[in-house]
Amino acid sequence: MSKSTGLGLTEQPQTLGDASVWTVIRAEAVELAAREPILQQLLAAQVTDSAGNDEIIARVLAARLSVAQVETGDLFDLILSTLGGDIMRKVEADLIAVRERDPACTTFLHALLNLKGFHALQTHRIAHALWVSGRPEIASWLANLVSLVFGPDIHPAARIGASIMLDHGSGIVIGETAVIEDEVSILQNVTLGGTGKETGDRHPKIRHGVMIGAGAKILGNIEIGAFSKVAAGSVVLKSVPTHCTVAGVPATLVRVHRADEIPAETMDQNI
């Protein structure tokens, strides 16, 4: 079990033997191409023929986002130019998180190619890098494209850590000053929003190890304490302590957890 309170990578509790995530993905792609010849060209173009790991994620995202009136090659170049070491470490941690937490995800390759919550999150990482480097217009354009293509509406200024799963991704809204720390799981139709027209720091802070259930609304500059859980459909208007579950409208404390529970990993939806 790993714990962290920052936005950097946690120590990796996962084991892949001697193989990296990307080695496994390439092997999965070769195996899939042999079983499904119709996908051979796609897999070669996006995975097996890519020179580097950063090229794989850049090609996958550029292909998904190419519905815009922008050349796919230009999108690829924009994405690839931002994929530094820190982002790639987070991409790998996210792949591992989805593979371990989602019972419907049977391979890393499936997460890479097919899960729009994963795609939206990685594209947000690109948009955020552009935002902090002083390119707000292209960052906002890319964030809007993510919303149109994948569903989640994530402001490019929002700060999101590593080992994150946006399960399904549909209907997720994350505001400008929101912070999401490492090892967090968020289900569909979750809002991390403000409470009105206030300016400045006005969005929630989601601490390490939290799970937020489907349809939950967390509003205002409040904190969801580490290793806590917000039950599906809840409306949270006040800060939540560490190691507990809140539920209801408005949300109230309904359970205190054991100290070793990590709701984001167990994905237990029961209250």
CSV table of C-alpha atoms in Angstrom, one decimal:
chain,number,residue,atom,x,y,z
A,1,MET,CA,0.0,0.0,0.0
A,2,SER,CA,1.3,3.5,-0.8
A,3,LYS,CA,0.4,6.8,0.6
A,4,SER,CA,1.1,10.4,-0.5
A,5,THR,CA,-0.2,13.8,0.2
A,6,GLY,CA,1.3,15.7,-2.8
A,7,LEU,CA,0.7,15.8,-6.5
A,8,GLY,CA,3.8,13.8,-7.4
A,9,LEU,CA,3.9,10.1,-8.1
A,10,THR,CA,3.3,7.7,-5.2
A,11,GLU,CA,5.7,4.8,-4.6
A,12,GLN,CA,4.5,2.0,-6.9
A,13,PRO,CA,2.9,-0.9,-5.1
A,14,GLN,CA,2.1,-2.6,-8.5
A,15,THR,CA,4.3,-5.3,-9.9
A,16,LEU,CA,4.8,-6.1,-13.6
A,17,GLY,CA,7.7,-8.5,-13.2
A,18,ASP,CA,10.6,-7.3,-15.3
A,19,ALA,CA,8.3,-5.8,-18.0
A,20,SER,CA,7.3,-2.1,-18.2
A,21,VAL,CA,3.7,-1.1,-18.9
A,22,TRP,CA,4.8,-0.1,-22.4
A,23,THR,CA,6.5,-3.5,-23.1
A,24,VAL,CA,3.3,-5.2,-22.0
A,25,ILE,CA,1.2,-2.9,-24.2
A,26,ARG,CA,3.3,-3.6,-27.3
A,27,ALA,CA,3.0,-7.4,-26.6
A,28,GLU,CA,-0.7,-7.1,-26.2
A,29,ALA,CA,-1.0,-5.2,-29.5
A,30,VAL,CA,1.0,-7.9,-31.4
A,31,GLU,CA,-1.3,-10.6,-29.9
A,32,LEU,CA,-4.4,-8.7,-30.7
A,33,ALA,CA,-3.3,-8.0,-34.2
A,34,ALA,CA,-2.8,-11.7,-34.8
A,35,ARG,CA,-6.3,-12.5,-33.4
A,36,GLU,CA,-8.1,-9.5,-35.1
A,37,PRO,CA,-6.6,-8.8,-38.5
A,38,ILE,CA,-9.0,-5.9,-39.1
A,39,LEU,CA,-7.1,-4.0,-36.4
A,40,GLN,CA,-3.6,-4.7,-37.7
A,41,GLN,CA,-3.2,-1.4,-39.5
A,42,LEU,CA,-4.6,0.6,-36.6
A,43,LEU,CA,-2.4,-1.1,-34.1
A,44,ALA,CA,0.7,-0.7,-36.2
A,45,ALA,CA,0.0,2.9,-36.8
A,46,GLN,CA,-0.6,3.7,-33.2
A,47,VAL,CA,1.4,1.2,-31.1
A,48,THR,CA,3.7,-1.3,-32.6
A,49,ASP,CA,5.4,1.0,-35.2
A,50,SER,CA,5.9,3.9,-32.8
A,51,ALA,CA,9.5,4.6,-32.0
A,52,GLY,CA,8.9,5.7,-28.4
A,53,ASN,CA,6.4,5.3,-25.6
A,54,ASP,CA,5.5,9.0,-25.8
A,55,GLU,CA,4.8,8.5,-29.5
A,56,ILE,CA,2.3,5.8,-28.6
A,57,ILE,CA,0.2,8.0,-26.4
A,58,ALA,CA,0.5,11.0,-28.8
A,59,ARG,CA,-0.7,8.9,-31.7
A,60,VAL,CA,-3.7,7.4,-29.8
A,61,LEU,CA,-4.8,10.8,-28.6
A,62,ALA,CA,-4.3,12.6,-31.9
A,63,ALA,CA,-6.3,9.9,-33.7
A,64,ARG,CA,-9.2,10.2,-31.2
A,65,LEU,CA,-9.2,14.0,-31.4
A,66,SER,CA,-8.9,14.4,-35.2
A,67,VAL,CA,-12.6,15.1,-35.7
A,68,ALA,CA,-11.6,18.8,-35.3
A,69,GLN,CA,-10.8,20.8,-38.4
A,70,VAL,CA,-7.1,20.5,-37.6
A,71,GLU,CA,-4.6,18.1,-39.3
A,72,THR,CA,-4.1,15.0,-37.3
A,73,GLY,CA,-0.3,15.4,-37.8
A,74,ASP,CA,-0.4,18.9,-36.3
A,75,LEU,CA,-2.3,17.5,-33.3
A,76,PHE,CA,0.2,14.7,-32.9
A,77,ASP,CA,3.1,17.3,-33.0
A,78,LEU,CA,1.4,19.5,-30.4
A,79,ILE,CA,0.7,16.5,-28.1
A,80,LEU,CA,4.2,15.0,-28.5
A,81,SER,CA,5.9,18.3,-27.8
A,82,THR,CA,4.4,18.4,-24.3
A,83,LEU,CA,5.0,14.8,-23.2
A,84,GLY,CA,7.9,15.2,-20.9
A,85,GLY,CA,9.0,12.7,-18.3
A,86,ASP,CA,6.6,13.9,-15.6
A,87,ILE,CA,3.5,13.5,-17.7
A,88,MET,CA,4.6,10.1,-19.0
A,89,ARG,CA,5.1,8.9,-15.5
A,90,LYS,CA,1.6,9.9,-14.7
A,91,VAL,CA,0.2,8.3,-17.9
A,92,GLU,CA,1.8,5.0,-16.8
A,93,ALA,CA,0.4,5.3,-13.3
A,94,ASP,CA,-3.0,6.0,-14.7
A,95,LEU,CA,-2.8,2.9,-16.9
A,96,ILE,CA,-1.9,0.8,-14.0
A,97,ALA,CA,-4.7,2.3,-11.9
A,98,VAL,CA,-7.4,1.6,-14.5
A,99,ARG,CA,-6.1,-1.9,-15.1
A,100,GLU,CA,-6.2,-2.7,-11.4
A,101,ARG,CA,-9.4,-1.0,-10.4
A,102,ASP,CA,-11.8,-1.6,-13.3
A,103,PRO,CA,-12.9,-5.2,-13.6
A,104,ALA,CA,-14.1,-4.6,-17.2
A,105,CYS,CA,-10.5,-3.6,-18.2
A,106,THR,CA,-8.7,-6.8,-18.9
A,107,THR,CA,-5.5,-5.4,-20.5
A,108,PHE,CA,-3.4,-2.3,-20.5
A,109,LEU,CA,-4.0,-2.1,-24.3
A,110,HIS,CA,-7.8,-1.9,-23.7
A,111,ALA,CA,-7.3,1.0,-21.4
A,112,LEU,CA,-5.0,2.8,-23.9
A,113,LEU,CA,-7.2,2.3,-26.9
A,114,ASN,CA,-10.8,2.2,-25.7
A,115,LEU,CA,-11.5,4.1,-22.4
A,116,LYS,CA,-12.6,7.7,-23.0
A,117,GLY,CA,-12.1,8.6,-19.3
A,118,PHE,CA,-8.4,7.7,-19.7
A,119,HIS,CA,-8.2,9.6,-23.0
A,120,ALA,CA,-9.8,12.7,-21.5
A,121,LEU,CA,-7.5,12.7,-18.5
A,122,GLN,CA,-4.3,12.3,-20.6
A,123,THR,CA,-5.5,15.1,-23.0
A,124,HIS,CA,-6.1,17.2,-19.9
A,125,ARG,CA,-2.5,16.7,-18.9
A,126,ILE,CA,-1.4,18.1,-22.3
A,127,ALA,CA,-3.8,21.1,-22.0
A,128,HIS,CA,-2.6,21.8,-18.4
A,129,ALA,CA,1.1,21.7,-19.6
A,130,LEU,CA,0.2,24.2,-22.3
A,131,TRP,CA,-1.8,26.3,-19.8
A,132,VAL,CA,1.1,26.6,-17.3
A,133,SER,CA,3.6,27.3,-20.1
A,134,GLY,CA,1.7,30.5,-21.0
A,135,ARG,CA,-0.5,29.2,-23.9
A,136,PRO,CA,-4.0,29.6,-22.5
A,137,GLU,CA,-5.8,29.9,-25.9
A,138,ILE,CA,-4.6,26.6,-27.3
A,139,ALA,CA,-5.0,24.9,-23.9
A,140,SER,CA,-8.7,26.1,-23.7
A,141,TRP,CA,-9.3,25.0,-27.3
A,142,LEU,CA,-7.9,21.5,-26.5
A,143,ALA,CA,-10.0,21.3,-23.2
A,144,ASN,CA,-13.1,22.2,-25.2
A,145,LEU,CA,-12.3,19.5,-27.8
A,146,VAL,CA,-11.9,16.9,-24.9
A,147,SER,CA,-15.4,17.8,-23.7
A,148,LEU,CA,-16.9,17.5,-27.2
A,149,VAL,CA,-15.2,14.2,-28.1
A,150,PHE,CA,-14.9,12.3,-24.7
A,151,GLY,CA,-17.4,14.0,-22.4
A,152,PRO,CA,-15.5,15.2,-19.4
A,153,ASP,CA,-15.3,19.0,-19.0
A,154,ILE,CA,-12.0,19.7,-17.3
A,155,HIS,CA,-10.6,23.3,-17.0
A,156,PRO,CA,-7.0,23.2,-18.2
A,157,ALA,CA,-5.8,25.0,-15.0
A,158,ALA,CA,-7.1,22.2,-12.8
A,159,ARG,CA,-4.3,20.3,-11.1
A,160,ILE,CA,-4.5,16.5,-11.2
A,161,GLY,CA,-2.1,14.0,-9.7
A,162,ALA,CA,-1.1,10.5,-10.7
A,163,SER,CA,-2.8,7.1,-10.5
A,164,ILE,CA,-6.2,8.6,-11.3
A,165,MET,CA,-9.2,6.7,-12.8
A,166,LEU,CA,-12.1,8.6,-14.4
A,167,ASP,CA,-14.4,5.6,-14.7
A,168,HIS,CA,-16.6,6.0,-17.8
A,169,GLY,CA,-15.8,9.7,-17.9
A,170,SER,CA,-19.2,10.8,-19.1
A,171,GLY,CA,-20.5,14.0,-17.5
A,172,ILE,CA,-17.5,14.7,-15.3
A,173,VAL,CA,-17.0,18.5,-14.6
A,174,ILE,CA,-13.8,19.7,-12.9
A,175,GLY,CA,-13.4,23.5,-12.3
A,176,GLU,CA,-10.5,25.8,-12.7
A,177,THR,CA,-9.1,25.8,-9.2
A,178,ALA,CA,-9.8,22.2,-8.3
A,179,VAL,CA,-7.0,20.0,-7.0
A,180,ILE,CA,-7.0,16.2,-7.2
A,181,GLU,CA,-4.2,14.4,-5.5
A,182,ASP,CA,-2.8,11.0,-6.3
A,183,GLU,CA,-4.6,7.7,-6.3
A,184,VAL,CA,-8.2,9.0,-6.7
A,185,SER,CA,-11.1,7.3,-8.5
A,186,ILE,CA,-14.0,9.4,-9.9
A,187,LEU,CA,-17.1,7.9,-11.5
A,188,GLN,CA,-19.4,9.3,-14.1
A,189,ASN,CA,-21.4,12.5,-13.7
A,190,VAL,CA,-19.3,13.9,-10.9
A,191,THR,CA,-19.0,17.7,-10.5
A,192,LEU,CA,-16.2,19.4,-8.7
A,193,GLY,CA,-17.7,22.9,-9.0
A,194,GLY,CA,-18.1,26.3,-7.4
A,195,THR,CA,-21.1,27.6,-5.5
A,196,GLY,CA,-21.9,30.6,-7.6
A,197,LYS,CA,-20.1,33.5,-9.2
A,198,GLU,CA,-17.3,33.9,-6.7
A,199,THR,CA,-13.8,34.4,-8.0
A,200,GLY,CA,-10.4,33.2,-6.9
A,201,ASP,CA,-9.9,29.8,-5.3
A,202,ARG,CA,-13.4,28.4,-5.4
A,203,HIS,CA,-13.3,24.7,-6.2
A,204,PRO,CA,-12.8,21.5,-4.2
A,205,LYS,CA,-9.5,19.9,-3.1
A,206,ILE,CA,-9.6,16.1,-3.4
A,207,ARG,CA,-6.9,14.5,-1.3
A,208,HIS,CA,-5.1,11.2,-1.7
A,209,GLY,CA,-6.9,7.9,-2.0
A,210,VAL,CA,-10.5,9.3,-2.3
A,211,MET,CA,-13.3,7.6,-4.2
A,212,ILE,CA,-16.2,9.8,-5.5
A,213,GLY,CA,-19.3,7.9,-6.5
A,214,ALA,CA,-21.4,8.4,-9.6
A,215,GLY,CA,-23.4,11.6,-9.7
A,216,ALA,CA,-21.9,13.2,-6.6
A,217,LYS,CA,-21.6,17.0,-6.6
A,218,ILE,CA,-18.9,18.6,-4.5
A,219,LEU,CA,-19.2,22.4,-4.5
A,220,GLY,CA,-17.0,25.2,-3.2
A,221,ASN,CA,-13.5,25.5,-1.9
A,222,ILE,CA,-13.8,22.6,0.5
A,223,GLU,CA,-11.6,19.6,1.2
A,224,ILE,CA,-12.4,15.9,0.8
A,225,GLY,CA,-10.0,14.3,3.3
A,226,ALA,CA,-7.5,11.6,2.4
A,227,PHE,CA,-8.8,8.0,2.0
A,228,SER,CA,-12.5,9.1,2.3
A,229,LYS,CA,-15.5,8.2,0.1
A,230,VAL,CA,-18.3,10.3,-1.3
A,231,ALA,CA,-21.4,8.1,-1.9
A,232,ALA,CA,-23.2,8.2,-5.2
A,233,GLY,CA,-25.7,11.0,-5.7
A,234,SER,CA,-24.4,13.0,-2.7
A,235,VAL,CA,-24.2,16.8,-2.6
A,236,VAL,CA,-21.2,17.9,-0.5
A,237,LEU,CA,-21.1,21.5,0.7
A,238,LYS,CA,-18.8,21.2,3.7
A,239,SER,CA,-15.3,19.7,4.1
A,240,VAL,CA,-15.0,16.0,4.8
A,241,PRO,CA,-12.6,14.5,7.3
A,242,THR,CA,-10.1,11.8,6.5
A,243,HIS,CA,-11.0,8.1,6.5
A,244,CYS,CA,-14.8,8.4,6.4
A,245,THR,CA,-17.8,8.0,4.1
A,246,VAL,CA,-20.3,10.8,3.5
A,247,ALA,CA,-23.7,10.4,1.9
A,248,GLY,CA,-26.9,12.3,1.3
A,249,VAL,CA,-28.3,15.7,0.2
A,250,PRO,CA,-26.7,17.5,1.8
A,251,ALA,CA,-24.0,15.0,2.6
A,252,THR,CA,-23.4,13.9,6.2
A,253,LEU,CA,-20.9,11.5,7.8
A,254,VAL,CA,-22.2,7.9,7.8
A,255,ARG,CA,-19.1,5.8,8.5
A,256,VAL,CA,-15.6,6.0,9.7
A,257,HIS,CA,-13.1,3.7,7.9
A,258,ARG,CA,-10.2,1.6,9.1
A,259,ALA,CA,-6.9,3.4,8.8
A,260,ASP,CA,-5.7,1.0,6.1
A,261,GLU,CA,-8.7,1.4,3.7
A,262,ILE,CA,-8.1,3.0,0.4
A,263,PRO,CA,-11.5,3.6,-1.2
A,264,ALA,CA,-10.0,4.6,-4.6
A,265,GLU,CA,-8.5,1.1,-4.9
A,266,THR,CA,-11.3,-1.0,-3.4
A,267,MET,CA,-14.0,0.8,-5.4
A,268,ASP,CA,-16.6,-0.4,-2.9
A,269,GLN,CA,-19.8,1.5,-3.7
A,270,ASN,CA,-21.6,0.3,-0.5
A,271,ILE,CA,-22.1,2.9,2.2
